[in-house]
Amino acid sequence: MTQNTLVNRRLVLAERPQGEPTQETLQLNETAIPSAGDQQMLLRTEYLSLDPYMRGRMSDAPSYAEPVQLGEVMIGATVAQVVSSNLKNFAVGDWMLSFNGWQDYALSDGSGVTNLGSKPAHPSWALGILGMPGFTAWAGLTQIGKPKAGETLVVAAATGPVGATVGQIGKLLGCRVVGVAGGEEKCRYAVEELGFDACLDHKAADFAEQLAQATPAGIDIYYENVGGKVLDAVLPLLNANARVPVCGLVSQYNATQLPEGPDRMNWLMGLILCKKITMQGFIIFDDFGHLYPEFAKEMTQWIEKGEIKYREEIISGLEKAPEAFIGLLKGENFGKRVIHVAAG
Ligand SMILES: NC(=O)c1ccc[n+]([C@@H]2O[C@H](COP(=O)([O-])OP(=O)(O)OC[C@H]3O[C@@H](n4cnc5c(N)ncnc54)[C@H](OP(=O)(O)O)[C@@H]3O)[C@@H](O)[C@H]2O)c1
């Protein structure tokens, strides 16, 4: 069934995944469309953002945010339109950056939503380059990575919304940028379209040697998106005073236990000590929310001047969201993955 004006389709968390989510993790059901009460508006979801952090919300392991409860609608950022409104500053037809979750309709009292106006040029970009992922790239790189011209920056998930933006900002700030991505096509895109100096396929058997060759002056900034084998290959190449903004560890999100192998914890601590490395984790809006206006101004200028490129992969239909999310964690996306809920 496609989106309509008769029912609200919702994807609810049916079970907590052990390892990779499956088709049983989320269940599609229908409810009545709610009506806007006093000081409320009804929003119709146009676009739903798919983001790696959602895997964490499916689990009840302790984390920086509360898990989604079983039976609840899966959470998610959305771009939606106002269908009816009893709120002063929100008119029917206005576009909102909201948090409707994985469903067609949601009520809002106006708190925590951003009014994008009646005719935003690229509504879905509020979920990507001009929203949370773009801001994450900018803040993690500038505030923790502190790049200086001439330094070497390495970033993985290099064609995704965070990695692609990190690398392009790094180039604008004068760094040598080495991307890491899954496969030849993504690597070619990072070099030819995004202007990276090099991009390496982490699936190659000799990936660690390739990375060493591509970073002859060592690595000054490693923007950590993935962990796992990429991190293993990066660590010995870090220079003295290197900075490591720890943004995400997507290679581990489906892991059910720590990887086997020798315990290298003390080796890592020794490396951090001897090379005076700064490793800092961050949660974008907890740590840097106050900088959003500065980011938005700078990013808008870069986009207008054609200095930053943005690639979206839009998939039509709410019912496709579970499969699309499972694929995102495995690198099946090429660019920012967004569900066009209203189209399917
Ligand atoms: N700290 C924060 O506040 C914050 C905010 C937003 C995002 N994040 C994090 O930022 C990272 C990137 O987010 P995004 O939205 O831009 O994601 P994304 O790049 O659209 O998607 C994740 C990518 O990770 C790569 N990947 C998956 N498994 C991998 C593995 N085993 N080894 C290496 N790469 C692997 C895949 O790209 P390839 O096919 O190229 O390998 C996949 O496309 C994620 O870790 C996310 O959790 C953190």
Short mmCIF file of C-alpha atoms and ligand atoms in Angstrom, two decimals:
data_model
loop_
_atom_site.label_atom_id
_atom_site.label_comp_id
_atom_site.label_asym_id
_atom_site.label_seq_id
_atom_site.Cartn_x
_atom_site.Cartn_y
_atom_site.Cartn_z
CA MET A 1 0.00 0.00 0.00
CA THR A 2 1.28 3.50 -0.77
CA GLN A 3 1.00 6.58 1.41
CA ASN A 4 -2.60 7.82 1.50
CA THR A 5 -4.99 10.00 3.47
CA LEU A 6 -6.88 7.08 5.09
CA VAL A 7 -4.38 5.28 7.33
CA ASN A 8 -1.04 5.83 9.02
CA ARG A 9 1.50 3.15 8.08
CA ARG A 10 4.11 2.64 10.81
CA LEU A 11 7.22 0.53 11.19
CA VAL A 12 7.47 -0.57 14.81
CA LEU A 13 10.31 -2.35 16.59
CA ALA A 14 9.10 -5.96 16.81
CA GLU A 15 12.24 -7.59 18.27
CA ARG A 16 15.72 -6.59 19.34
CA PRO A 17 18.23 -7.85 16.77
CA GLN A 18 21.08 -10.12 17.81
CA GLY A 19 23.78 -9.12 15.33
CA GLU A 20 22.48 -7.91 12.00
CA PRO A 21 18.85 -6.68 11.92
CA THR A 22 16.55 -8.93 9.88
CA GLN A 23 13.22 -8.53 8.11
CA GLU A 24 11.59 -9.51 11.45
CA THR A 25 13.21 -6.66 13.40
CA LEU A 26 10.66 -4.10 12.24
CA GLN A 27 7.00 -4.75 11.52
CA LEU A 28 4.72 -2.71 9.29
CA ASN A 29 1.27 -2.01 10.75
CA GLU A 30 -1.49 0.56 10.29
CA THR A 31 -3.35 2.89 12.66
CA ALA A 32 -5.81 5.72 12.21
CA ILE A 33 -4.34 9.08 11.26
CA PRO A 34 -4.42 11.25 14.41
CA SER A 35 -6.09 14.68 14.46
CA ALA A 36 -4.32 17.83 15.56
CA GLY A 37 -5.61 19.05 18.93
CA ASP A 38 -5.19 22.46 20.53
CA GLN A 39 -1.59 23.73 20.11
CA GLN A 40 -0.74 20.85 17.78
CA MET A 41 -0.17 20.25 14.09
CA LEU A 42 -0.40 17.13 11.95
CA LEU A 43 2.68 16.35 9.85
CA ARG A 44 2.84 14.10 6.79
CA THR A 45 6.24 12.48 6.24
CA GLU A 46 7.82 13.17 2.88
CA TYR A 47 11.39 11.93 3.51
CA LEU A 48 12.85 9.66 6.20
CA SER A 49 16.58 9.69 6.97
CA LEU A 50 18.36 6.35 7.45
CA ASP A 51 21.36 6.67 9.75
CA PRO A 52 23.80 4.16 11.30
CA TYR A 53 23.00 5.34 14.87
CA MET A 54 19.55 3.74 14.51
CA ARG A 55 21.16 0.32 15.03
CA GLY A 56 22.09 1.38 18.56
CA ARG A 57 18.50 2.42 19.33
CA MET A 58 17.29 -1.08 18.43
CA SER A 59 19.38 -2.53 21.29
CA ASP A 60 18.82 -2.05 25.00
CA ALA A 61 22.55 -2.01 25.78
CA PRO A 62 23.56 1.11 27.78
CA SER A 63 24.27 4.01 25.45
CA TYR A 64 24.13 7.79 25.23
CA ALA A 65 20.43 7.66 24.31
CA GLU A 66 17.39 5.65 25.38
CA PRO A 67 16.52 2.62 23.23
CA VAL A 68 13.30 2.41 21.23
CA GLN A 69 10.87 0.22 23.20
CA LEU A 70 9.41 -2.92 21.63
CA GLY A 71 6.16 -2.07 19.86
CA GLU A 72 7.12 1.60 19.47
CA VAL A 73 7.53 3.34 16.12
CA MET A 74 11.21 3.32 15.09
CA ILE A 75 12.68 6.77 15.64
CA GLY A 76 14.18 8.85 12.84
CA ALA A 77 14.61 12.33 11.46
CA THR A 78 12.14 13.29 8.76
CA VAL A 79 11.23 16.08 6.40
CA ALA A 80 7.47 16.51 6.53
CA GLN A 81 4.71 18.85 5.43
CA VAL A 82 2.06 20.42 7.65
CA VAL A 83 -1.36 18.93 6.87
CA SER A 84 -3.37 20.83 9.51
CA SER A 85 -2.25 23.25 12.17
CA ASN A 86 -3.48 24.85 15.39
CA LEU A 87 -0.12 26.54 15.95
CA LYS A 88 0.61 30.17 15.17
CA ASN A 89 3.96 29.88 13.39
CA PHE A 90 3.26 26.74 11.36
CA ALA A 91 1.04 27.00 8.26
CA VAL A 92 -0.52 24.25 6.18
CA GLY A 93 1.97 23.32 3.43
CA ASP A 94 5.08 24.42 5.36
CA TRP A 95 8.00 21.98 5.29
CA MET A 96 9.46 20.82 8.60
CA LEU A 97 12.61 19.10 9.72
CA SER A 98 10.93 16.90 12.33
CA PHE A 99 11.28 13.56 14.11
CA ASN A 100 8.18 11.69 12.92
CA GLY A 101 10.02 8.37 12.94
CA TRP A 102 9.32 5.57 10.47
CA GLN A 103 5.68 6.42 9.76
CA ASP A 104 3.44 8.41 7.44
CA TYR A 105 1.93 10.86 9.93
CA ALA A 106 2.79 12.35 13.33
CA LEU A 107 1.49 15.04 15.65
CA SER A 108 3.80 17.82 16.83
CA ASP A 109 3.46 20.69 19.29
CA GLY A 110 6.16 22.57 17.39
CA SER A 111 8.97 21.88 19.85
CA GLY A 112 12.15 20.41 18.43
CA VAL A 113 11.10 20.96 14.81
CA THR A 114 12.62 23.40 12.32
CA ASN A 115 10.37 25.23 9.89
CA LEU A 116 12.03 25.08 6.45
CA GLY A 117 9.40 27.41 4.93
CA SER A 118 6.91 26.87 2.14
CA LYS A 119 9.36 26.25 -0.72
CA PRO A 120 12.76 24.93 0.39
CA ALA A 121 15.04 24.40 -2.62
CA HIS A 122 16.14 20.90 -1.57
CA PRO A 123 13.92 19.72 1.32
CA SER A 124 15.74 16.41 1.83
CA TRP A 125 19.12 18.11 2.25
CA ALA A 126 18.03 19.05 5.78
CA LEU A 127 18.62 15.35 6.56
CA GLY A 128 22.11 15.33 5.05
CA ILE A 129 24.56 17.95 3.96
CA LEU A 130 22.73 20.83 5.69
CA GLY A 131 21.60 18.73 8.66
CA MET A 132 22.98 16.28 11.21
CA PRO A 133 25.50 14.38 9.03
CA GLY A 134 26.98 17.51 7.42
CA PHE A 135 27.17 19.23 10.79
CA THR A 136 28.82 16.14 12.31
CA ALA A 137 31.50 16.20 9.60
CA TRP A 138 32.18 19.92 10.03
CA ALA A 139 32.21 19.96 13.83
CA GLY A 140 34.23 16.77 14.37
CA LEU A 141 36.84 17.87 11.86
CA THR A 142 37.18 21.54 12.79
CA GLN A 143 36.73 21.29 16.58
CA ILE A 144 38.61 18.05 17.32
CA GLY A 145 40.60 17.33 14.14
CA LYS A 146 41.83 20.96 14.03
CA PRO A 147 43.29 20.59 10.52
CA LYS A 148 46.23 22.65 9.34
CA ALA A 149 47.22 23.15 5.71
CA GLY A 150 49.68 20.52 4.54
CA GLU A 151 48.59 17.88 7.06
CA THR A 152 47.39 14.41 6.05
CA LEU A 153 43.78 13.53 6.84
CA VAL A 154 42.35 10.02 6.53
CA VAL A 155 38.61 9.34 6.55
CA ALA A 156 36.65 6.13 5.91
CA ALA A 157 33.04 5.69 4.74
CA ALA A 158 34.42 8.27 2.31
CA THR A 159 31.39 8.56 0.03
CA GLY A 160 28.77 8.62 2.79
CA PRO A 161 27.29 11.91 4.03
CA VAL A 162 29.76 12.30 6.91
CA GLY A 163 32.94 10.99 5.25
CA ALA A 164 32.44 12.75 1.91
CA THR A 165 31.91 16.04 3.71
CA VAL A 166 34.89 15.56 6.03
CA GLY A 167 37.16 14.92 3.06
CA GLN A 168 35.90 17.87 1.02
CA ILE A 169 36.25 20.27 3.97
CA GLY A 170 39.74 18.86 4.54
CA LYS A 171 40.65 19.73 0.95
CA LEU A 172 39.21 23.25 1.32
CA LEU A 173 41.41 23.70 4.41
CA GLY A 174 44.53 22.59 2.53
CA CYS A 175 45.00 19.01 3.75
CA ARG A 176 46.16 15.99 1.81
CA VAL A 177 43.04 13.80 1.99
CA VAL A 178 43.08 10.02 1.75
CA GLY A 179 39.67 8.37 1.72
CA VAL A 180 38.80 4.75 2.48
CA ALA A 181 35.71 3.23 0.88
CA GLY A 182 34.18 -0.09 -0.08
CA GLY A 183 34.96 -0.85 -3.72
CA GLU A 184 36.46 0.64 -6.85
CA GLU A 185 33.45 2.69 -7.94
CA LYS A 186 33.19 4.53 -4.63
CA CYS A 187 36.96 5.14 -4.57
CA ARG A 188 36.91 6.53 -8.12
CA TYR A 189 34.06 8.87 -7.18
CA ALA A 190 35.94 10.13 -4.10
CA VAL A 191 38.98 11.07 -6.20
CA GLU A 192 37.37 12.20 -9.47
CA GLU A 193 34.23 13.92 -8.16
CA LEU A 194 35.04 14.89 -4.58
CA GLY A 195 38.68 15.81 -5.22
CA PHE A 196 40.32 13.51 -2.65
CA ASP A 197 44.05 12.95 -3.27
CA ALA A 198 43.62 9.19 -3.02
CA CYS A 199 41.00 6.67 -1.97
CA LEU A 200 41.61 3.04 -1.02
CA ASP A 201 39.34 0.02 -0.96
CA HIS A 202 39.28 -1.42 2.58
CA LYS A 203 38.28 -4.79 1.12
CA ALA A 204 41.64 -5.16 -0.68
CA ALA A 205 43.87 -7.88 0.80
CA ASP A 206 46.83 -5.47 0.95
CA PHE A 207 44.81 -2.52 2.24
CA ALA A 208 47.21 -1.79 5.15
CA GLU A 209 50.22 -1.61 2.79
CA GLN A 210 48.30 0.57 0.35
CA LEU A 211 47.42 2.96 3.17
CA ALA A 212 51.05 3.19 4.27
CA GLN A 213 52.09 4.00 0.69
CA ALA A 214 49.37 6.62 0.28
CA THR A 215 50.42 8.42 3.48
CA PRO A 216 54.21 8.81 3.09
CA ALA A 217 54.29 11.65 5.63
CA GLY A 218 52.19 9.69 8.15
CA ILE A 219 48.67 10.59 9.32
CA ASP A 220 47.95 13.77 11.28
CA ILE A 221 44.17 13.40 11.52
CA TYR A 222 42.17 10.19 11.41
CA TYR A 223 38.47 10.98 11.36
CA GLU A 224 37.10 7.74 12.82
CA ASN A 225 33.82 6.54 11.28
CA VAL A 226 34.28 2.79 11.08
CA GLY A 227 36.78 1.15 13.48
CA GLY A 228 37.75 -2.47 12.76
CA LYS A 229 40.41 -3.22 10.15
CA VAL A 230 40.65 0.38 8.98
CA LEU A 231 41.53 1.53 12.50
CA ASP A 232 44.06 -1.30 12.79
CA ALA A 233 45.78 -0.13 9.62
CA VAL A 234 45.74 3.55 10.63
CA LEU A 235 47.13 3.30 14.19
CA PRO A 236 50.79 2.50 13.35
CA LEU A 237 50.82 5.37 10.82
CA LEU A 238 49.67 8.11 13.21
CA ASN A 239 52.15 10.98 13.64
CA ALA A 240 53.15 12.64 16.89
CA ASN A 241 50.35 14.97 18.05
CA ALA A 242 47.81 13.31 15.76
CA ARG A 243 44.12 13.99 16.41
CA VAL A 244 41.41 11.33 16.17
CA PRO A 245 37.82 12.60 16.32
CA VAL A 246 35.90 9.44 17.26
CA CYS A 247 32.65 9.90 15.38
CA GLY A 248 31.44 6.33 14.82
CA LEU A 249 32.43 2.66 14.61
CA VAL A 250 30.03 1.34 12.01
CA SER A 251 32.00 -1.89 11.41
CA GLN A 252 31.11 -2.89 14.99
CA TYR A 253 27.44 -1.93 15.20
CA ASN A 254 26.19 -5.46 14.46
CA ALA A 255 28.91 -7.15 16.53
CA THR A 256 27.69 -9.41 19.34
CA GLN A 257 31.09 -9.74 21.05
CA LEU A 258 34.58 -8.25 21.03
CA PRO A 259 36.78 -9.52 18.17
CA GLU A 260 39.17 -12.33 18.99
CA GLY A 261 42.88 -11.69 19.15
CA PRO A 262 45.61 -10.49 21.44
CA ASP A 263 44.58 -7.81 23.93
CA ARG A 264 46.18 -4.68 22.45
CA MET A 265 44.69 -2.22 24.92
CA ASN A 266 48.02 -1.43 26.60
CA TRP A 267 49.80 -1.16 23.25
CA LEU A 268 47.18 1.43 22.22
CA MET A 269 47.56 3.37 25.46
CA GLY A 270 51.34 3.35 24.98
CA LEU A 271 50.90 4.71 21.46
CA ILE A 272 48.61 7.48 22.68
CA LEU A 273 51.13 8.37 25.38
CA CYS A 274 54.33 8.27 23.34
CA LYS A 275 52.88 10.05 20.32
CA LYS A 276 50.78 12.45 22.41
CA ILE A 277 47.69 11.51 20.40
CA THR A 278 44.35 13.17 21.09
CA MET A 279 41.38 10.79 20.71
CA GLN A 280 38.04 12.35 21.49
CA GLY A 281 34.56 10.93 21.13
CA PHE A 282 31.63 13.25 20.51
CA ILE A 283 27.86 13.18 20.12
CA ILE A 284 27.07 15.96 17.74
CA PHE A 285 24.20 17.89 19.32
CA ASP A 286 25.28 17.13 22.91
CA ASP A 287 28.72 18.59 22.34
CA PHE A 288 28.48 21.06 19.51
CA GLY A 289 24.80 22.06 19.14
CA HIS A 290 25.67 25.70 19.88
CA LEU A 291 27.84 25.81 16.72
CA TYR A 292 25.05 24.84 14.30
CA PRO A 293 24.41 28.42 13.03
CA GLU A 294 28.12 28.85 12.25
CA PHE A 295 28.16 25.53 10.38
CA ALA A 296 24.97 26.33 8.43
CA LYS A 297 26.37 29.69 7.27
CA GLU A 298 29.72 28.26 6.16
CA MET A 299 28.24 25.16 4.50
CA THR A 300 25.60 27.18 2.62
CA GLN A 301 28.36 29.38 1.19
CA TRP A 302 30.47 26.38 0.16
CA ILE A 303 27.49 24.76 -1.56
CA GLU A 304 26.52 27.99 -3.34
CA LYS A 305 30.07 28.36 -4.64
CA GLY A 306 30.07 24.73 -5.81
CA GLU A 307 32.92 23.87 -3.43
CA ILE A 308 31.12 21.03 -1.67
CA LYS A 309 29.26 18.29 -3.54
CA TYR A 310 26.49 16.14 -2.10
CA ARG A 311 25.22 12.78 -3.29
CA GLU A 312 21.87 11.33 -2.21
CA GLU A 313 20.46 7.90 -2.82
CA ILE A 314 16.68 8.18 -2.60
CA ILE A 315 14.60 5.00 -2.28
CA SER A 316 10.83 5.17 -2.76
CA GLY A 317 8.44 3.54 -0.29
CA LEU A 318 8.27 3.21 3.50
CA GLU A 319 8.09 -0.58 3.17
CA LYS A 320 11.60 -0.54 1.65
CA ALA A 321 13.10 1.12 4.71
CA PRO A 322 14.03 -2.02 6.72
CA GLU A 323 15.94 -3.62 3.85
CA ALA A 324 17.56 -0.30 2.97
CA PHE A 325 18.70 0.12 6.56
CA ILE A 326 20.18 -3.39 6.76
CA GLY A 327 22.10 -2.61 3.55
CA LEU A 328 23.34 0.75 4.84
CA LEU A 329 25.26 -0.94 7.65
CA LYS A 330 26.95 -3.17 5.07
CA GLY A 331 27.95 -0.38 2.70
CA GLU A 332 25.29 -1.02 0.05
CA ASN A 333 24.48 2.70 0.00
CA PHE A 334 26.32 5.08 -2.31
CA GLY A 335 25.73 8.51 -0.78
CA LYS A 336 23.19 9.61 1.81
CA ARG A 337 20.39 7.04 1.98
CA VAL A 338 16.93 8.62 2.28
CA ILE A 339 13.50 6.99 2.03
CA HIS A 340 10.96 8.94 -0.04
CA VAL A 341 8.01 7.89 2.10
CA ALA A 342 5.43 9.90 0.20
CA ALA A 343 6.47 8.42 -3.15
CA GLY A 344 5.78 4.77 -2.48
N1 LIG B 1 29.06 11.01 16.76
C1 LIG B 1 28.00 11.51 16.17
O1 LIG B 1 27.32 12.41 16.69
C2 LIG B 1 27.62 10.99 14.81
C3 LIG B 1 26.65 11.64 14.04
C4 LIG B 1 26.38 11.13 12.75
C5 LIG B 1 27.05 10.01 12.27
N2 LIG B 1 27.95 9.40 13.09
C6 LIG B 1 28.71 8.23 12.62
O2 LIG B 1 29.41 8.61 11.45
C7 LIG B 1 29.67 7.46 10.67
C8 LIG B 1 29.25 7.71 9.23
O3 LIG B 1 27.86 7.99 9.19
P1 LIG B 1 27.11 8.19 7.78
O4 LIG B 1 25.72 8.58 8.10
O5 LIG B 1 27.93 9.08 6.91
O6 LIG B 1 27.13 6.70 7.21
P2 LIG B 1 27.29 6.16 5.72
O7 LIG B 1 28.66 6.49 5.26
O8 LIG B 1 26.16 6.58 4.87
O9 LIG B 1 27.11 4.61 5.91
C9 LIG B 1 27.99 3.82 6.63
C10 LIG B 1 29.16 3.35 5.75
O10 LIG B 1 30.10 2.68 6.57
C11 LIG B 1 30.91 1.88 5.74
N3 LIG B 1 31.16 0.58 6.36
C12 LIG B 1 30.26 -0.34 6.76
N4 LIG B 1 30.89 -1.42 7.27
C13 LIG B 1 32.22 -1.18 7.18
C14 LIG B 1 33.40 -1.90 7.54
N5 LIG B 1 33.33 -3.11 8.10
N6 LIG B 1 34.60 -1.33 7.31
C15 LIG B 1 34.69 -0.12 6.75
N7 LIG B 1 33.62 0.63 6.38
C16 LIG B 1 32.40 0.10 6.60
C17 LIG B 1 30.14 1.68 4.41
O11 LIG B 1 30.81 2.43 3.40
P3 LIG B 1 31.88 1.72 2.41
O12 LIG B 1 31.08 0.84 1.50
O13 LIG B 1 32.52 2.86 1.75
O14 LIG B 1 32.82 0.93 3.28
C18 LIG B 1 28.79 2.33 4.71
O15 LIG B 1 28.23 2.90 3.55
C19 LIG B 1 28.90 6.30 11.34
O16 LIG B 1 29.79 5.57 12.16
C20 LIG B 1 27.90 7.02 12.21
O17 LIG B 1 27.45 6.25 13.30
C21 LIG B 1 28.24 9.86 14.34
#
